[in-house]
mmCIF file of C-alpha atoms in Angstrom:
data_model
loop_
_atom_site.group_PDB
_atom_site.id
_atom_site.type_symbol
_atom_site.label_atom_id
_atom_site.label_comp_id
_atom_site.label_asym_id
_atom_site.label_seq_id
_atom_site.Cartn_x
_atom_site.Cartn_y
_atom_site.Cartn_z
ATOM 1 C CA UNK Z 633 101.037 166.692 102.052
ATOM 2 C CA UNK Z 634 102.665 163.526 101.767
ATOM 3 C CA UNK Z 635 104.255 161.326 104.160
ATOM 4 C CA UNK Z 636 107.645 161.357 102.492
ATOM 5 C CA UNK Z 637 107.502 165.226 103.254
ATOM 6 C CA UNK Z 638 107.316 164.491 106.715
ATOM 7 C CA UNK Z 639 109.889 165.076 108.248
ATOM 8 C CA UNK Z 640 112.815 161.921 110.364
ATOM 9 C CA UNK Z 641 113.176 162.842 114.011
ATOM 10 C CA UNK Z 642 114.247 161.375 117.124
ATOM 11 C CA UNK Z 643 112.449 161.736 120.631
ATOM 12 C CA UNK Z 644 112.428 161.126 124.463
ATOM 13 C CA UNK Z 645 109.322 159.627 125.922
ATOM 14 C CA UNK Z 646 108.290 162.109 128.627
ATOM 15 C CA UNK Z 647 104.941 160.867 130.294
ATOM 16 C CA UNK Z 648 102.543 160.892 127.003
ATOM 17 C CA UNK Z 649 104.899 163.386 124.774
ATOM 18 C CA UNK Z 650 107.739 163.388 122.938
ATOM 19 C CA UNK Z 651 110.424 165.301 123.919
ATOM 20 C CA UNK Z 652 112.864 167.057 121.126
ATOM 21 C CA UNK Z 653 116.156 168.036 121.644
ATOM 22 C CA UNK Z 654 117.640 168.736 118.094
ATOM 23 C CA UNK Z 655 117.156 172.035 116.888
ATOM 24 C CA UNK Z 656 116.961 171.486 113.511
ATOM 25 C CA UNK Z 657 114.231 168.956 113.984
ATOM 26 C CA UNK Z 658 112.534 171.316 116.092
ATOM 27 C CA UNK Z 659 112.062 173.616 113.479
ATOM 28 C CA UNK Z 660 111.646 171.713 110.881
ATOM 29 C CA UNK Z 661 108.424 170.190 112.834
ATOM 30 C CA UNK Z 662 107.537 173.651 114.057
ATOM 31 C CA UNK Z 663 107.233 175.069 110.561
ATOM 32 C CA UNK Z 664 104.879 171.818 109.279
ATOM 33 C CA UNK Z 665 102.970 172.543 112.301
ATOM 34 C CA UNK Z 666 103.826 169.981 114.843
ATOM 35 C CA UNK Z 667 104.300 170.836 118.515
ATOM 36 C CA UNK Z 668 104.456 173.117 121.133
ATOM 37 C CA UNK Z 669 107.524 175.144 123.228
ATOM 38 C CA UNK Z 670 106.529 174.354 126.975
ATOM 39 C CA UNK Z 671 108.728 175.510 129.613
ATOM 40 C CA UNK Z 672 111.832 176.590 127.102
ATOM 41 C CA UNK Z 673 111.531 172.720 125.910
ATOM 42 C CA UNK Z 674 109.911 171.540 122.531
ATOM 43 C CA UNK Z 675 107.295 168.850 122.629
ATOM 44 C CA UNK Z 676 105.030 166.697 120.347
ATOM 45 C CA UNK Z 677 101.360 166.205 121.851
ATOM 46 C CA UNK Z 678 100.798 162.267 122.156
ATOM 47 C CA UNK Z 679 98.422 162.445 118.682
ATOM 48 C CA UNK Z 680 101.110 164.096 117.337
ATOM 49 C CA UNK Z 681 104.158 161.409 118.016
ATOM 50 C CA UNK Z 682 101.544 158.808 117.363
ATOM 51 C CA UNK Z 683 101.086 159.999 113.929
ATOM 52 C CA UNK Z 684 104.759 159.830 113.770
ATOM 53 C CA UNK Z 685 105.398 156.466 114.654
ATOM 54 C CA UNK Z 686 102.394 155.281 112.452
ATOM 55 C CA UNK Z 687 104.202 157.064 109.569
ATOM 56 C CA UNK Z 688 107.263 155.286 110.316
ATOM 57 C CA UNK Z 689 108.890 158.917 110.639
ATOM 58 C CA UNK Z 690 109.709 159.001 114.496
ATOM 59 C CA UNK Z 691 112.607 156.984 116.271
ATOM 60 C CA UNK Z 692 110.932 157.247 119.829
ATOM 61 C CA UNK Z 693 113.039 155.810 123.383
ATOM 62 C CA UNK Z 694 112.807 156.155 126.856
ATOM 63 C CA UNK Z 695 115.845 155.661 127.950
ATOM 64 C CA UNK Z 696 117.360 152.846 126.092
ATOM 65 C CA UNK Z 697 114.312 151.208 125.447
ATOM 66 C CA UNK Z 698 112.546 151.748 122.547
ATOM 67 C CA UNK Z 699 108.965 152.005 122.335
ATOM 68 C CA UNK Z 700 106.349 151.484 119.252
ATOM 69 C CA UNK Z 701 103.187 152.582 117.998
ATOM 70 C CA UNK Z 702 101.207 150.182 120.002
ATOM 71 C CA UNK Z 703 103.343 150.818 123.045
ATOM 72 C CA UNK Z 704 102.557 154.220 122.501
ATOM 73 C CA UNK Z 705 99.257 154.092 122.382
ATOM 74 C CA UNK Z 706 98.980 151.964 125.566
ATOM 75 C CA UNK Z 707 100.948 154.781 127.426
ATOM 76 C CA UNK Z 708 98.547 157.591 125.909
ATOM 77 C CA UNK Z 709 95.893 155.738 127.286
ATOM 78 C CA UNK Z 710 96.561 155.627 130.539
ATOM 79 C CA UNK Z 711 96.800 159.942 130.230
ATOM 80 C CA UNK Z 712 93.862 160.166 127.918
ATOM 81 C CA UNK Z 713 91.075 158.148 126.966
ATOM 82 C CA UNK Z 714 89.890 159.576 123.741
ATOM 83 C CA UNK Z 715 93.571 159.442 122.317
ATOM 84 C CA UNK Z 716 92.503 156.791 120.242
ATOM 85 C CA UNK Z 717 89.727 159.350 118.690
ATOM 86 C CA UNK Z 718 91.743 161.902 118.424
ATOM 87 C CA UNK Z 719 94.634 159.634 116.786
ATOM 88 C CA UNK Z 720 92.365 158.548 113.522
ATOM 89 C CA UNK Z 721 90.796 162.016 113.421
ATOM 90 C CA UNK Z 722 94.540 163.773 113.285
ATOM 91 C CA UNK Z 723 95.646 161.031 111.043
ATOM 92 C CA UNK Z 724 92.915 161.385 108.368
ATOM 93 C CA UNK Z 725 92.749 165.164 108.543
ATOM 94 C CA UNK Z 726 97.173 164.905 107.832
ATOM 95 C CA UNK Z 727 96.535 162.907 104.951
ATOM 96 C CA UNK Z 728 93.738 165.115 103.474
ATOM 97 C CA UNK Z 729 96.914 167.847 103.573
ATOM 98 C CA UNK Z 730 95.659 170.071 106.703
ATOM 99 C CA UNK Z 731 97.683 171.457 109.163
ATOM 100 C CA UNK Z 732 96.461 170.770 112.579
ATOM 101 C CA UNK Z 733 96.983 171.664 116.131
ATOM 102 C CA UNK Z 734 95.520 170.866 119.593
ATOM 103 C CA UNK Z 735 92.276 172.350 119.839
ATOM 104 C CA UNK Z 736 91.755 175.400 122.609
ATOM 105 C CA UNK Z 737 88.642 175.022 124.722
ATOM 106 C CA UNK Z 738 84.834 174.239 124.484
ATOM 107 C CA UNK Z 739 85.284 170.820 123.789
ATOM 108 C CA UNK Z 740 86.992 171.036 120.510
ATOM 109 C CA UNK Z 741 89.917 168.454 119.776
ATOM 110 C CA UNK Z 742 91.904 170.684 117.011
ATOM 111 C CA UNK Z 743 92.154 173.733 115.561
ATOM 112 C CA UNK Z 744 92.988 173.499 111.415
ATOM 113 C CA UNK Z 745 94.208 175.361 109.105
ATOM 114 C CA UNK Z 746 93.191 175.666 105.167
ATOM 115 C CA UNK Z 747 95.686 174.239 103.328
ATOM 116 C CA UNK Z 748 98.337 176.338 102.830
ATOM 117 C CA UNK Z 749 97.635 178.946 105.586
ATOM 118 C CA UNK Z 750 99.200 178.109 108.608
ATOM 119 C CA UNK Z 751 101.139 180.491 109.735
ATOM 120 C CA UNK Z 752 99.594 183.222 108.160
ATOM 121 C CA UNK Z 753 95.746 182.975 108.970
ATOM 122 C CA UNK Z 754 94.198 181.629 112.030
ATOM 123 C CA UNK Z 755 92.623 178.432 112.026
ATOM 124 C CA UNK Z 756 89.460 178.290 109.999
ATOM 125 C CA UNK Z 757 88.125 175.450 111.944
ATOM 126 C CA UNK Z 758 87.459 173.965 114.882
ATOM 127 C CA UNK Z 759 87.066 170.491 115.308
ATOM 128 C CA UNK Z 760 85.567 168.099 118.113
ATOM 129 C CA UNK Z 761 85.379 163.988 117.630
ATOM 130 C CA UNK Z 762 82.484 161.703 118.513
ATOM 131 C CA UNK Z 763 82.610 158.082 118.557
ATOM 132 C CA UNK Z 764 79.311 156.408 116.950
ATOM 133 C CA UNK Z 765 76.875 155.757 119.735
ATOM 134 C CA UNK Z 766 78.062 158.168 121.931
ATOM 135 C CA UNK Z 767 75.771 160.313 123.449
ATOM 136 C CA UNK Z 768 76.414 164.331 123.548
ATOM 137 C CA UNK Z 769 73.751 166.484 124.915
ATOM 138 C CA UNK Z 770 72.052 168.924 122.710
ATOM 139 C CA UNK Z 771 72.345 171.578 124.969
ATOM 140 C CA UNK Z 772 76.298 171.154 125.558
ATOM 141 C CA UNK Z 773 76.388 170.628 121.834
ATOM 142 C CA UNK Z 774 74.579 174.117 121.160
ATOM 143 C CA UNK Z 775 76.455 175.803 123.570
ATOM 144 C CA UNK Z 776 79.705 174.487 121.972
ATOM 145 C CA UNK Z 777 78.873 175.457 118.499
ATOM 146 C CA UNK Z 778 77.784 179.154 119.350
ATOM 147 C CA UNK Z 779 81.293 180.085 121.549
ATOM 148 C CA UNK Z 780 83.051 178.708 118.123
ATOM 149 C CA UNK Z 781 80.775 180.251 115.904
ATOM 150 C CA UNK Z 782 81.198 183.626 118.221
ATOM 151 C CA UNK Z 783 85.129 183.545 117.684
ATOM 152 C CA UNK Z 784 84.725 183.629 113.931
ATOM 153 C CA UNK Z 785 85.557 179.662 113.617
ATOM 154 C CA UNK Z 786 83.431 176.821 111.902
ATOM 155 C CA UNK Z 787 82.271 173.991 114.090
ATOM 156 C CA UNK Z 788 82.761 170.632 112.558
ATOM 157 C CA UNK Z 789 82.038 167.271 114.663
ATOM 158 C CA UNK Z 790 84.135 164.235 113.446
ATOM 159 C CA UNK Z 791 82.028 161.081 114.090
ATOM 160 C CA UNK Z 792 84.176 157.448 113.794
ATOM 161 C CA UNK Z 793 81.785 155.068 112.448
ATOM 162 C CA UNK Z 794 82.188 151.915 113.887
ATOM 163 C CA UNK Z 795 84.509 150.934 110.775
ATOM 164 C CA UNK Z 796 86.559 153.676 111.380
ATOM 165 C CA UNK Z 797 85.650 155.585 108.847
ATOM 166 C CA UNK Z 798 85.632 159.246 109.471
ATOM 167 C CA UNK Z 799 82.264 161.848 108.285
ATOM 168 C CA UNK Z 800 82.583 165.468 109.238
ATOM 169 C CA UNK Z 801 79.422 167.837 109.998
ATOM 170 C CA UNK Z 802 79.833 171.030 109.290
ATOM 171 C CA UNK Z 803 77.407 172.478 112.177
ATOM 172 C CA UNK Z 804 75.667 175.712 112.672
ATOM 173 C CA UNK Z 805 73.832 177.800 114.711
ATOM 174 C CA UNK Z 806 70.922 175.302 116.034
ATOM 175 C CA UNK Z 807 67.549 176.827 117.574
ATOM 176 C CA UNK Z 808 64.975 174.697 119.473
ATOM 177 C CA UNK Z 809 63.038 176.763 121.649
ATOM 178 C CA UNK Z 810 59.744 175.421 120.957
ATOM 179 C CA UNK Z 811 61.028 171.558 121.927
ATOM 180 C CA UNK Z 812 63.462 173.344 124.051
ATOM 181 C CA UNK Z 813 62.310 171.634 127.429
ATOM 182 C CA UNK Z 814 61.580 168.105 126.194
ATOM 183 C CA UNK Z 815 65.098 168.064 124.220
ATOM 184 C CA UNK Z 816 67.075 169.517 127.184
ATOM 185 C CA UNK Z 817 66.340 166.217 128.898
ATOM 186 C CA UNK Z 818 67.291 163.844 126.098
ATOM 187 C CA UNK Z 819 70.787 163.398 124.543
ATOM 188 C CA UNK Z 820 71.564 163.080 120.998
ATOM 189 C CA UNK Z 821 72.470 160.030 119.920
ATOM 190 C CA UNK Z 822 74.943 159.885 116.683
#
């Protein structure tokens, strides 16, 4: 999917998410997979309007004022920490063509479609982002890849290298119960 695809809109700032008022952008977004209907109102998640804005595709105010990428990303901040994360792994997963949502539970970041199947098919994956150097623990890590194995999803952990370049894992089941005592103590380091 291209970026020329995507599609011009115009939002209200509303603590870390866009608000949409136009109908026809609503659907428009709604049918390329972009945000959510909360309380009868139609919102982009912060990734989501950052993505926007990067693209050069969202005109984005708050009042009268208008506010950029990097003033958007300051604001996300201050609501979530790993927005950054979550910004380069939406970004690169848009541009690869996927369709991609907020992820539901057990740590994972986004749910994504195959190409082509959103809207007909559930999402195929589940994805959760790790920054190089950060520490997970193995057993949180197990436990997360077993409830998304158990739904019928595949795990995949994003790591940022420090370059920001983007490797996904692919991760099954793991099983470590002779070491399971030493490594429940120790995290894994990426």
């Amino acid at each position: 999917m291209s970026l020329e695809s995507e599609p011009q809109v115009a939002g209200e700032l509303v603590k870390d998410q866009t608000l949409i008022t136009n109908k026809t952008m609503q659907q428009s977004l709604e049918q390329k997979g972009y945000g959510e209907i909360s309380k009868k109102k139609f919102f982009l998640k912060s990734f989501e309007s950052l993505y926007l804005l990067y693209s050069d595709k969202l005109k984005l105010s708050k009042g009268k004022k208008k506010i950029d990428f990097d003033s958007m990303m300051q604001i996300c901040i201050k609501h979530d920490e790993d927005v950054l994360t979550k910004f380069l792994i939406y970004r690169d997963l848009k541009t690869r063509g996927y369709t991609v949502k907020d992820g539901f539970g057990f740590g994972s970041d986004f749910r994504v479609y195959e190409r082509g199947q959103f809207g007909e098919k559930g999402a195929k994956f589940l994805i959760f982002g790790l920054n190089e150097g950060k520490q997970e623990k193995i057993g949180q890590l197990q436990k997360k890849i077993e409830q998304i194995t158990q739904m019928g999803k595949e795990p995949i952990i994003a790591v940022i290298e420090r370059r920001g370049e983007i490797i996904y894992y692919k991760m099954s089941k793991m099983n470590f119960l002779e070491n399971k005592e030493r490594l429940d103590m120790k995290n894994l380091k990426f």
